[in-house]
Tab-separated table of C-alpha atoms in Angstrom:
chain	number	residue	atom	x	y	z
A	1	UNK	CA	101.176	79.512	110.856
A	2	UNK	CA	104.611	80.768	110.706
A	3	UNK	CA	107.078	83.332	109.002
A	4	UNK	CA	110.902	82.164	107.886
A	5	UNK	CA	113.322	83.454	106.427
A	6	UNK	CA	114.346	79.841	104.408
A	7	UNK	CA	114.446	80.173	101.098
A	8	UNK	CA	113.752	76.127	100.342
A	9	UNK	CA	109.901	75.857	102.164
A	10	UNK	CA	108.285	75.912	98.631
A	11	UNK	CA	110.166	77.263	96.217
A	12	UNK	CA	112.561	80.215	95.930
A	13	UNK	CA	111.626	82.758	97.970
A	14	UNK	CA	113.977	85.870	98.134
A	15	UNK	CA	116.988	86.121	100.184
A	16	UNK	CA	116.472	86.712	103.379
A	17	UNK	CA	113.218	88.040	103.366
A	18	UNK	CA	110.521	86.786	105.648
A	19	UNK	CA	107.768	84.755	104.436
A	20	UNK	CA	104.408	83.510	106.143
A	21	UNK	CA	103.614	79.847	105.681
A	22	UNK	CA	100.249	77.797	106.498
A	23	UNK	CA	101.142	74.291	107.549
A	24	UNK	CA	97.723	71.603	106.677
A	25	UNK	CA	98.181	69.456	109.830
A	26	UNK	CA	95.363	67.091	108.166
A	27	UNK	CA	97.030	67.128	104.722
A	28	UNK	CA	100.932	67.724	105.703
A	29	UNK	CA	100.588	71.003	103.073
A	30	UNK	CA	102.775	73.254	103.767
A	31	UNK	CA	101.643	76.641	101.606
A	32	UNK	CA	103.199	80.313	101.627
A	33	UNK	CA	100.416	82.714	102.179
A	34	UNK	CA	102.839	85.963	101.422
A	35	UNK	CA	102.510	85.156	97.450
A	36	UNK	CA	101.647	87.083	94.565
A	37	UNK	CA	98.026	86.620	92.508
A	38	UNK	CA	100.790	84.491	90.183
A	39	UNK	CA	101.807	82.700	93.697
A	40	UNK	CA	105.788	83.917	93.465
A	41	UNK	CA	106.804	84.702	97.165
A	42	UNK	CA	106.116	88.310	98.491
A	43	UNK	CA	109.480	90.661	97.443
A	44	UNK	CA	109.266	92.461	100.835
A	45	UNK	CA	109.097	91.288	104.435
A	46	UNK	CA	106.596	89.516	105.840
A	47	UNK	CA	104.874	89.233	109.397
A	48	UNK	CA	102.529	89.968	112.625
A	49	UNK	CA	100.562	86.334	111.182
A	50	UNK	CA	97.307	85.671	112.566
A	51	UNK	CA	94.721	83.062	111.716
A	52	UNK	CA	90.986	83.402	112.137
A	53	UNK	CA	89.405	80.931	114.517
A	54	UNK	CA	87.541	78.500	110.996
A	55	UNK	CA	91.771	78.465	110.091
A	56	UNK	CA	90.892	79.569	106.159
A	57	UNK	CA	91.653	82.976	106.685
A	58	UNK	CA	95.145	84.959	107.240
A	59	UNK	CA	95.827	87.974	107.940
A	60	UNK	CA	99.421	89.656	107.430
A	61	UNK	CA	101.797	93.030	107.553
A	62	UNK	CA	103.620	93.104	104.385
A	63	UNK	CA	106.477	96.290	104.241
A	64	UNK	CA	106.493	98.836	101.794
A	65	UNK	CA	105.729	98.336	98.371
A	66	UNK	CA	105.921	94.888	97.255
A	67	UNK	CA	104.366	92.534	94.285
A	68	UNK	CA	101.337	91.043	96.547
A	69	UNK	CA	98.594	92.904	95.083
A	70	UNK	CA	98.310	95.045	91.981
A	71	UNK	CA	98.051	98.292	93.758
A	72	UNK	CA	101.184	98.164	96.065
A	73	UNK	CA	102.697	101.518	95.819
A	74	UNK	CA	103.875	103.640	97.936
A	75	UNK	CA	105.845	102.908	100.872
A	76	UNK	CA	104.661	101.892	104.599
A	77	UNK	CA	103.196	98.590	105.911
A	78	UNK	CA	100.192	97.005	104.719
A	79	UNK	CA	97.192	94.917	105.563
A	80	UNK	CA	96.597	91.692	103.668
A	81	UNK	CA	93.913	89.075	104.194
A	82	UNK	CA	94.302	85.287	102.380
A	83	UNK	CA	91.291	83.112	101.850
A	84	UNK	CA	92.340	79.469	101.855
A	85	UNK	CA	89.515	78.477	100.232
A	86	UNK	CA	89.887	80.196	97.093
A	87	UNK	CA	93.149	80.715	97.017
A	88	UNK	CA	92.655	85.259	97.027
A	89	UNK	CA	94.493	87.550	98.782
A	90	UNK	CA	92.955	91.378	99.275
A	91	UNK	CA	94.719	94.362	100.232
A	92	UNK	CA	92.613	95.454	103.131
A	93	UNK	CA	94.956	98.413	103.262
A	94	UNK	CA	97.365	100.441	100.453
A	95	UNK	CA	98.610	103.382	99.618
A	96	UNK	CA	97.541	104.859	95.841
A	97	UNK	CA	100.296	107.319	96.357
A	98	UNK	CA	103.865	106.820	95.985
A	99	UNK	CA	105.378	109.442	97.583
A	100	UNK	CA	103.421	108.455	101.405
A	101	UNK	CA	105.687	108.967	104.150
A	102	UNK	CA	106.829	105.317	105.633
A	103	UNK	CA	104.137	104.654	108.547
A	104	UNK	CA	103.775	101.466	110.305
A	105	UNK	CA	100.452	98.984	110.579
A	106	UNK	CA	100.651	96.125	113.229
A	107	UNK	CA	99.055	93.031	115.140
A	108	UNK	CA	96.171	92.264	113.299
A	109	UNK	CA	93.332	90.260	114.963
A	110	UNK	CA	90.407	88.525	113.581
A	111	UNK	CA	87.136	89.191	115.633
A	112	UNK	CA	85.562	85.833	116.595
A	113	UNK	CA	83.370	85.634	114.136
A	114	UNK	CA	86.106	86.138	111.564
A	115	UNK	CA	84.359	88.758	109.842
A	116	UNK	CA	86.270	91.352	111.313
A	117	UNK	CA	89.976	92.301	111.628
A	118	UNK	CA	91.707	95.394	114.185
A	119	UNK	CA	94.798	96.300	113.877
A	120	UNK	CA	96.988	99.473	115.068
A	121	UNK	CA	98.956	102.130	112.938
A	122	UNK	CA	100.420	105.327	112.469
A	123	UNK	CA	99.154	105.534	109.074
A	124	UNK	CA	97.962	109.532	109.041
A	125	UNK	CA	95.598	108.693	106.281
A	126	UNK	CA	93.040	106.500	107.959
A	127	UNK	CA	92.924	108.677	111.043
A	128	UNK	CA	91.553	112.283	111.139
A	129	UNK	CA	93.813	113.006	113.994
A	130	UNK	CA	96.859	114.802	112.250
A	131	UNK	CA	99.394	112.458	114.074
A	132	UNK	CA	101.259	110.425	112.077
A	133	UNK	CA	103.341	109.697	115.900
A	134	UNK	CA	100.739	107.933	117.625
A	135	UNK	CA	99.022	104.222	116.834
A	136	UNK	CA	95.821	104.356	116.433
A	137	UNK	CA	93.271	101.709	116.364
A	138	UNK	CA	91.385	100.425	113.271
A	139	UNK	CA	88.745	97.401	112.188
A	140	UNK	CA	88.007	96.472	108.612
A	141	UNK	CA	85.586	93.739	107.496
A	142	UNK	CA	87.933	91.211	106.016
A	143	UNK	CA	85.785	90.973	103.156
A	144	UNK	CA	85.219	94.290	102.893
A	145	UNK	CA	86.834	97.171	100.986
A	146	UNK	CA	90.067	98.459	101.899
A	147	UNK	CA	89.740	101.602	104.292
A	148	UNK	CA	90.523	104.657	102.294
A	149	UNK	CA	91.985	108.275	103.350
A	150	UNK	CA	88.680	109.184	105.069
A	151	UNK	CA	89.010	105.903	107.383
A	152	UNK	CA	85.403	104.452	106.096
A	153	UNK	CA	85.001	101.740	104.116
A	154	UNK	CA	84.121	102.654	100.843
């Protein structure tokens, strides 16, 4: 698991904009797991990688709005999962509003199981605290619904 900036991995990807690639070490696949449904690269940076223990799922930050899932609106960083085994990605996290203030969501990890993935943020909508300024720290089931403005699952 890595991110790069090269635009010649797998395809175009777009200029200068980090990417996160799985590399099979079985197979010598190397895939891009920061693609669109249609599997175009992500149009928006890329990063914080981490791969569950099994190695089929990823999770990922993606910045601001971008083309990785349907409902990418708004601005701020998101949560993705990919599922190497079907190919999926999920938005664990978006915003359904476009005018959200830019907040910032970091360093996912996958619990051991791999059923499970925390992460930090400053996203004001998934915390009841009123404070946009501080990280605070989340879990979502990673194949679970996205966390909404109340900060359950729904």
């Amino acid at each position: 698991m890595f991110a790069s900036r090269a635009a010649n991995l797998t395809g175009s990807s777009p200029a200068n904009t980090a990417q996160i690639f799985r590399h099979d070490a079985q197979t010598g696949q190397l895939q891009r797991v920061s693609a669109n449904i249609g599997g175009s690269a992500g149009n928006v940076e890329s990063y914080n990688a981490e791969i569950s223990a099994e190695g089929r799922r990823v999770a990922f930050i993606a910045a601001a709005a971008g083309n990785i899932t349907p409902q990418d609106i708004g601005r701020g960083e998101r949560l993705y999962r990919f599922d190497a085994d079907n190919d999926s990605y999920r938005a664990l996290t978006y915003f359904n509003r476009p005018d959200t203030a830019y907040e910032i969501t970091r360093l996912p990890r996958f619990s051991t199981d791999g059923e499970s993935i925390g992460f930090v943020s400053s996203r004001s909508d998934l915390a009841d605290d009123g404070n946009s300024n501080v990280l605070d720290v989340f879990v979502v089931y990673s194949y679970g619904d996205p966390i909404f403005a109340d900060g359950f699952q729904q």
